[in-house]
Short mmCIF file of C-alpha atoms in Angstrom, two decimals:
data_model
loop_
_atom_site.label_atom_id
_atom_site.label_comp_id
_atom_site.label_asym_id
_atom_site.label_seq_id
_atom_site.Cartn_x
_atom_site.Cartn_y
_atom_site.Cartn_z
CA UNK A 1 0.00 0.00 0.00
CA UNK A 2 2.80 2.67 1.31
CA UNK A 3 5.59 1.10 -1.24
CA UNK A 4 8.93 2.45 -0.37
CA UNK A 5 7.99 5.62 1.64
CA UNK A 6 9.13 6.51 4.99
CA UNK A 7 7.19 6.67 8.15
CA UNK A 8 6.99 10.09 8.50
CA UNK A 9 5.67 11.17 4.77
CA UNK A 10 3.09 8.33 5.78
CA UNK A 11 2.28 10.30 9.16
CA UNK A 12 1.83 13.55 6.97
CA UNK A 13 -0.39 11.58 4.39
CA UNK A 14 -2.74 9.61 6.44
CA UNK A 15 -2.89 13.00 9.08
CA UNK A 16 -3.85 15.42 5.64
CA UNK A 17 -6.60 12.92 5.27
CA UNK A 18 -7.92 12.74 8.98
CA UNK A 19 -7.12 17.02 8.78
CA UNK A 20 -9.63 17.27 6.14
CA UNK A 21 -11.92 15.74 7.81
CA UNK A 22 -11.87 17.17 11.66
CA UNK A 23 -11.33 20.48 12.09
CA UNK A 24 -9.96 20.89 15.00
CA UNK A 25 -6.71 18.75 14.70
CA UNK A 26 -4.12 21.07 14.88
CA UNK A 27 -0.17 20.84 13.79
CA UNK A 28 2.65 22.44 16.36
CA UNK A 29 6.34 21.92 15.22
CA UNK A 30 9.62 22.94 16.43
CA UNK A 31 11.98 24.23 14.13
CA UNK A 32 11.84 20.56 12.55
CA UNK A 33 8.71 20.53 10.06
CA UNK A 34 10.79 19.21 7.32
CA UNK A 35 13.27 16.85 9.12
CA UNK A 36 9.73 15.33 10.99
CA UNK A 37 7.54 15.21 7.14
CA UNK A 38 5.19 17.79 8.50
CA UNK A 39 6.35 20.73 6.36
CA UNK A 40 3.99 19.89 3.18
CA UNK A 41 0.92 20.26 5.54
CA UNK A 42 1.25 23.70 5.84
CA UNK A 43 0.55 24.33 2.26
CA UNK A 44 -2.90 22.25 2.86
CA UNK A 45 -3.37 23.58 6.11
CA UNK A 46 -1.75 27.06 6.50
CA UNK A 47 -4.26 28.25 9.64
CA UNK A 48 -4.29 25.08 11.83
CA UNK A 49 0.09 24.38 11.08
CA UNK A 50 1.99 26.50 13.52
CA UNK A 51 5.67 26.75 14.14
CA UNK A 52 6.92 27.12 17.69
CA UNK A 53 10.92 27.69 16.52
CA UNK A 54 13.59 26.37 18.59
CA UNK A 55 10.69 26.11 21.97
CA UNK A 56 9.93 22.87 22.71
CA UNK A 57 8.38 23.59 25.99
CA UNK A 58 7.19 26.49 24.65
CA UNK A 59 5.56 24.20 22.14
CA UNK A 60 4.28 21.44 24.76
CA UNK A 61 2.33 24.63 26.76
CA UNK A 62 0.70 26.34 23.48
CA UNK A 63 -0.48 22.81 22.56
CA UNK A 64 -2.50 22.51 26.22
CA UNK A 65 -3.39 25.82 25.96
CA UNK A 66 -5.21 24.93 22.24
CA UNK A 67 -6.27 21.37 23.76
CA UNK A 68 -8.03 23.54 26.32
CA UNK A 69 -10.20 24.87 23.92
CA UNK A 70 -10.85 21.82 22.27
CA UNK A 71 -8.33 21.83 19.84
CA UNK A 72 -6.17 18.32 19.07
CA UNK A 73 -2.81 19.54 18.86
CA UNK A 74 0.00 16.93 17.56
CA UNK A 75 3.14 18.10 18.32
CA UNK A 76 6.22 17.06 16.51
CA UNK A 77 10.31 16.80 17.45
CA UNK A 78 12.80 14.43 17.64
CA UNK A 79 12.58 12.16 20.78
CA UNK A 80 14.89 13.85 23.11
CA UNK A 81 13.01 16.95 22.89
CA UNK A 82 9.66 15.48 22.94
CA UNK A 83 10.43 13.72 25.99
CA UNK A 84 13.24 14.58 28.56
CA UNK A 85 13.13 18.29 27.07
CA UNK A 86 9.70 19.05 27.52
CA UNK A 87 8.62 16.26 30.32
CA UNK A 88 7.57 18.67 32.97
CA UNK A 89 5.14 20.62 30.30
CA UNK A 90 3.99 17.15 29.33
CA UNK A 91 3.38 16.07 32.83
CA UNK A 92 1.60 18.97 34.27
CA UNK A 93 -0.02 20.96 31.50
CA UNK A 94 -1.33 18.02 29.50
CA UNK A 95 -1.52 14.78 31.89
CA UNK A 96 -2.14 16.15 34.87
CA UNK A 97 -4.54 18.81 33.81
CA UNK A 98 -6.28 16.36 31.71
CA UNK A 99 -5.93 17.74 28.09
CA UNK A 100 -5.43 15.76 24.98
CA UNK A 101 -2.42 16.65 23.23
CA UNK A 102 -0.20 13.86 21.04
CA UNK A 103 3.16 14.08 21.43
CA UNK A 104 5.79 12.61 18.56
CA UNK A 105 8.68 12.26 18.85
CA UNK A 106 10.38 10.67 16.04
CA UNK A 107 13.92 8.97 15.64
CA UNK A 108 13.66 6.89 18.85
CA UNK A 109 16.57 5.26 19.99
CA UNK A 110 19.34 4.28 17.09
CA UNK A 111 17.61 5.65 14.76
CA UNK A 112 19.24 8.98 15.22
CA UNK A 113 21.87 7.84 13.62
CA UNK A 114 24.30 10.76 12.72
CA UNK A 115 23.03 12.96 14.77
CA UNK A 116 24.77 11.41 17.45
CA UNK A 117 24.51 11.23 21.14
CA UNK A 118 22.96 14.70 21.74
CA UNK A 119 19.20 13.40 19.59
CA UNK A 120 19.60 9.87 20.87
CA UNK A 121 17.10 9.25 23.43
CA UNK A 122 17.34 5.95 25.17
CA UNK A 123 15.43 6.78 28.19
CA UNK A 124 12.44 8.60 26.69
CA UNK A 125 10.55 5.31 27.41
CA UNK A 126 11.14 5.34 31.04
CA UNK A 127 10.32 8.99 31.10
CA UNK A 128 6.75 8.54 29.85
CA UNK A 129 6.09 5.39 31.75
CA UNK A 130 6.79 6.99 35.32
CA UNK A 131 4.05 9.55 34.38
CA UNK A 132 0.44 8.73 35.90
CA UNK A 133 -2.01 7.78 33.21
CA UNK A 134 0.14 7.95 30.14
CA UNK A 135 -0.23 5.77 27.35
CA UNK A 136 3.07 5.39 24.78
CA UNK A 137 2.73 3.77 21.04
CA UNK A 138 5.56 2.50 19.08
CA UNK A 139 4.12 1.91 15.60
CA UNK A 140 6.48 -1.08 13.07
CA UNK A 141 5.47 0.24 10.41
CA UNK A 142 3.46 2.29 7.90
CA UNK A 143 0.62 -0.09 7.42
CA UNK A 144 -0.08 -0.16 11.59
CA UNK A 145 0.78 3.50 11.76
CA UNK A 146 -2.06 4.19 9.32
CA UNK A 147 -4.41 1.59 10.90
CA UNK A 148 -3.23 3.18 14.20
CA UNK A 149 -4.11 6.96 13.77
CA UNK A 150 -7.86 6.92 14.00
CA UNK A 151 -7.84 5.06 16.92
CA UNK A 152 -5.29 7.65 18.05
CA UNK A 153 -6.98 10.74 17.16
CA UNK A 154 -10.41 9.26 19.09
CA UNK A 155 -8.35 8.32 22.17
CA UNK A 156 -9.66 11.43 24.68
CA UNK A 157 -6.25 11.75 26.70
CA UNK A 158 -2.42 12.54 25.70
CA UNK A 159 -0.43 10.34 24.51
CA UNK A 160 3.20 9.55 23.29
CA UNK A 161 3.88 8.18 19.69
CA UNK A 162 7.12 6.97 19.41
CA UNK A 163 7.95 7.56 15.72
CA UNK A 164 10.73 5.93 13.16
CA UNK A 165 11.19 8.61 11.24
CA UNK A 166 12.73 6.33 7.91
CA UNK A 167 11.57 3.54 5.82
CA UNK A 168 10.46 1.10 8.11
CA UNK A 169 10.43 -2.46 6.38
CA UNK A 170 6.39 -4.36 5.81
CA UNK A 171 5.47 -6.74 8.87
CA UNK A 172 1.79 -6.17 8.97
CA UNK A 173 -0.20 -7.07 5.51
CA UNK A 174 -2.80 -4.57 4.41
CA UNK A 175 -5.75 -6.58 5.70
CA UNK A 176 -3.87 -5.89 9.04
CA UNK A 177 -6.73 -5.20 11.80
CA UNK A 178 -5.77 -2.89 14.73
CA UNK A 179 -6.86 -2.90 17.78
CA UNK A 180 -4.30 0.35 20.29
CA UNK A 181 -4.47 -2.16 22.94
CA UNK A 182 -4.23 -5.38 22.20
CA UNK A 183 -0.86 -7.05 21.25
CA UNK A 184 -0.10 -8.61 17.87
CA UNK A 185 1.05 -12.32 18.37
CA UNK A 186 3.29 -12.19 14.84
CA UNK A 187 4.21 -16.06 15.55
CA UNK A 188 3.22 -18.51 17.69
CA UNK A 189 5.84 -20.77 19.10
CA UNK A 190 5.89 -23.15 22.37
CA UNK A 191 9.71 -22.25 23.87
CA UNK A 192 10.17 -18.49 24.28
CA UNK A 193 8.54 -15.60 24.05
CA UNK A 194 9.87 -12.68 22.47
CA UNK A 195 8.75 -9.52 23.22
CA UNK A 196 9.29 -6.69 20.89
CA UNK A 197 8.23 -2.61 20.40
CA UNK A 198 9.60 -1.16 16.71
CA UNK A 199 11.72 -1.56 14.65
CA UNK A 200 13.01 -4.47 17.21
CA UNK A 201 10.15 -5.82 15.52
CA UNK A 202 12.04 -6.54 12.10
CA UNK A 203 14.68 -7.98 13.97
CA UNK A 204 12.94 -10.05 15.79
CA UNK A 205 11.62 -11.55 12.11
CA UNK A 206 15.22 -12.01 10.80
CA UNK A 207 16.00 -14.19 13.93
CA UNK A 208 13.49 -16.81 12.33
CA UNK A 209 16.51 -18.73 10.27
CA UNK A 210 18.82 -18.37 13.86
CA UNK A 211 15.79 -19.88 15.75
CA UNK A 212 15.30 -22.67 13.78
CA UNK A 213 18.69 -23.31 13.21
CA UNK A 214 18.82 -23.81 17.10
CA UNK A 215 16.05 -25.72 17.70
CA UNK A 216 14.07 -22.75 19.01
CA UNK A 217 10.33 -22.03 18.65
CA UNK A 218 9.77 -18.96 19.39
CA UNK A 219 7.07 -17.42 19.83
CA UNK A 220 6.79 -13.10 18.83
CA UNK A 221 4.93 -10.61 20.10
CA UNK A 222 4.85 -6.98 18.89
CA UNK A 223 3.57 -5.22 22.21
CA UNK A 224 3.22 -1.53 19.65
CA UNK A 225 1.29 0.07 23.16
CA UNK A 226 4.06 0.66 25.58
CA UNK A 227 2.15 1.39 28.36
CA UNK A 228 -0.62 0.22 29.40
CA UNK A 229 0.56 -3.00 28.40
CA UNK A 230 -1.71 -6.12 27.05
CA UNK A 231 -0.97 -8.01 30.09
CA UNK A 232 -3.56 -10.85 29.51
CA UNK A 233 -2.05 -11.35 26.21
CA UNK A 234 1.70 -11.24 27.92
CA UNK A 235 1.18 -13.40 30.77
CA UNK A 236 -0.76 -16.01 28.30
CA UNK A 237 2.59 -16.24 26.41
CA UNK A 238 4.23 -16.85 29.55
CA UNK A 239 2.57 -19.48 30.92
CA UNK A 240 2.64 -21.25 27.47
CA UNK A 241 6.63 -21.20 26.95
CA UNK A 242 7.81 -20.57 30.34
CA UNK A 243 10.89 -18.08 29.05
CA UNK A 244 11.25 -14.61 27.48
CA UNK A 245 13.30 -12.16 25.36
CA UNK A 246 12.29 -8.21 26.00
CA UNK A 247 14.04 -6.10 23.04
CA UNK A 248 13.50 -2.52 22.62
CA UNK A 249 15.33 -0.07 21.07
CA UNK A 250 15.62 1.91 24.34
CA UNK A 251 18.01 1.53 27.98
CA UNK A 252 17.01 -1.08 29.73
CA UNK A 253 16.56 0.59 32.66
CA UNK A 254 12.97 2.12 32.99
CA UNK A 255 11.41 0.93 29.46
CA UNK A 256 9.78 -2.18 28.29
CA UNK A 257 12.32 -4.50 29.69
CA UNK A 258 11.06 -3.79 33.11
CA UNK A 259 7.62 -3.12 32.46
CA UNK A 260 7.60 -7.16 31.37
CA UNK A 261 9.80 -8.34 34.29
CA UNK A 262 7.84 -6.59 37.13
CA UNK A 263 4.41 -8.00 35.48
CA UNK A 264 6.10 -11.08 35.19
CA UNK A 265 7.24 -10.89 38.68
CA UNK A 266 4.14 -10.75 40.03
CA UNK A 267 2.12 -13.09 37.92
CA UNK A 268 4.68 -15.81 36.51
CA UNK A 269 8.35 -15.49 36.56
CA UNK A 270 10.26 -17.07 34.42
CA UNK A 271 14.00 -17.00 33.11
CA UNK A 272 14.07 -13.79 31.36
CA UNK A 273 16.32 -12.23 28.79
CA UNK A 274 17.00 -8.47 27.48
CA UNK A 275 17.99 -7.14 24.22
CA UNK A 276 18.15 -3.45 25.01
CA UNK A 277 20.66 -0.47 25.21
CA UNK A 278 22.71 -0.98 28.62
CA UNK A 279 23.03 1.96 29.97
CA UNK A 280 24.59 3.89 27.66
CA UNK A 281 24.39 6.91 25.21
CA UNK A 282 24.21 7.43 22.13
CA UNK A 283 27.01 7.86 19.42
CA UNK A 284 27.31 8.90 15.57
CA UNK A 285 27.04 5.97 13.82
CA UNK A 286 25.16 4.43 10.88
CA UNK A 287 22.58 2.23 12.17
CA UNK A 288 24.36 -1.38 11.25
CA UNK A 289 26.88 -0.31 13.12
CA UNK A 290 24.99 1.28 15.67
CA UNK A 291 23.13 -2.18 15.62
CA UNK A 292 26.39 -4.01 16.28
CA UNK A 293 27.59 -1.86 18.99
CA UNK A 294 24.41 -1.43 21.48
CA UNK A 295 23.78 -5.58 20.69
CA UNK A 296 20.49 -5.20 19.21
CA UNK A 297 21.00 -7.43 15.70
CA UNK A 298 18.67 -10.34 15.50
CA UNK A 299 21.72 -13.11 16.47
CA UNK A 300 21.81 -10.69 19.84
CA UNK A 301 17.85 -11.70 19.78
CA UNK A 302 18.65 -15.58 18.82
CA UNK A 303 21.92 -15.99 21.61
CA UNK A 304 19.23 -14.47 24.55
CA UNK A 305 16.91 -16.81 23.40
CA UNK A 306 19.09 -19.98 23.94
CA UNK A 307 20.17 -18.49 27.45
CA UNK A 308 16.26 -18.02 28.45
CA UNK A 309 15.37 -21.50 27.29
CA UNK A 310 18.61 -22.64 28.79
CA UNK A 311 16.86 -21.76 32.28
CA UNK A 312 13.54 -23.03 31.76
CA UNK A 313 11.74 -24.63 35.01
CA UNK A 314 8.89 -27.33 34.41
CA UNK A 315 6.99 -28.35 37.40
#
């Protein structure tokens, strides 16, 4: 359906659509319209696209402020500064005072690529979850972020969209049915379950060969709401293979990793694996290489998945 284009011209497409059609979604960017794929709305929609310059918090208040008068803002950076930048704004003047304003932040993670450490956010995750009643979405790719955004835009609260920003390679198929949250089970499998959020997702695909090659069935998950997680849906899995791989493009500390062991902690432990950032920053890099060096390749997915199965406990 979305060929070869990235996520974030797919973001501008499907949004000039929903645009047209309710009025009161509004556009707030800062000083990145055309690095984010908003730019060519403002041509469509020159009274309801605003530009905030170089203000992210700046941006985060004017969009509660608009909210407040029952605007839907959707405001737009890359993930550092639409989460540890503006977190207080977010916090206070849209959670806590109950208005609906979307947050995206795009490039999580590795993505950043060559913009180095200083826009790679590896703890934006953590930063959203420790707020009360947030809700964070990590969309794979273009076909769920389309299927995604109406159920978005009709979701009364704010929210955080986690966005990859570049071509993001097909999982879903176009008859693809959505459902913000519920979990996709992408594979079912009887001796691991792997747990995945973005483009972790695609990795988690390419492990198939390494799986089988070693035996493994795993089972895959693509948990694309953060927080609140599926946790029927989870815990199901768990009882089933009685082992688990987390991977997120994100620190372990604070993100899905530990949203899955503390459920699981509670409900049904089990020998657990993570395929996450370890506590580090970011770097210039291209994102192969960036791949390599933060672990997060699909034979990093594959070698935690022996270890976890490695540790299985049967009654």
């Amino acid at each position: 359906m979305f060929e070869s284009m990235e996520m974030r011209q797919v973001f501008a497409a499907e949004m000039e659509k929903h645009m047209a059609e309710n009025k009161n979604i509004v556009i707030i960017d800062a000083d990145l319209s055309k690095a984010c794929g908003t730019y060519p709305l403002r041509a469509k929609f020159p009274d309801r696209v605003f530009e905030a310059g170089v203000a992210e918090q700046n941006m985060a208040s004017v969009a509660a402020g608009m909210a407040s008068y029952g605007f839907l803002p959707f405001i737009f950076s890359f993930t550092p500064f639409a989460s540890r930048r503006i977190i207080d704004q977010v916090t206070l003047s849209c959670l806590y005072a109950g208005q609906n304003v979307k947050v995206v932040g795009t490039d999580p993670g590795i993505a950043a690529e060559y913009n180095g450490g200083t826009h790679m956010s590896m703890e934006d995750v953590g930063l959203y979850r420790a707020i009360p009643g947030s809700v964070i979405f990590e969309p794979v790719d273009a076909i769920q972020l389309a299927a995604a955004l109406p159920q978005i835009i009709a979701y009364p609260k704010s929210m955080y969209i986690r966005l990859w920003r570049k071509y993001a390679e097909p999982v879903f198929s176009d008859d693809y049915k959505f459902d913000l949250f519920k979990a996709d089970v992408l594979k079912e499998g009887s001796d691991v379950s792997v747990f995945v959020s973005g483009f972790m997702t695609q990795a988690a695909m390419k492990a198939l060969e390494g799986f089988k090659a070693a035996g493994i069935d795993a089972e895959i998950i693509n948990l694309h709401t953060i927080k609140p997680l599926d946790e029927a849906t989870i815990l199901k899995s768990l009882a089933k293979t009685r082992a688990a791989v987390v991977c997120e493009n994100g620190n372990v500390h604070g993100g899905l990793c530990e949203a899955i062991a503390a459920l699981a902690a509670q409900n049904f432990p089990v020998p657990m694996e993570f395929v996450a950032v370890r506590d580090r920053f970011g770097q210039v890099g291209k994102l192969d290489f960036l791949a390599e060096e933060y672990k997060l390749r699909p034979e990093d997915i594959v070698k935690a998945a022996k270890s976890a199965v490695s540790r299985r406990v049967f009654p």
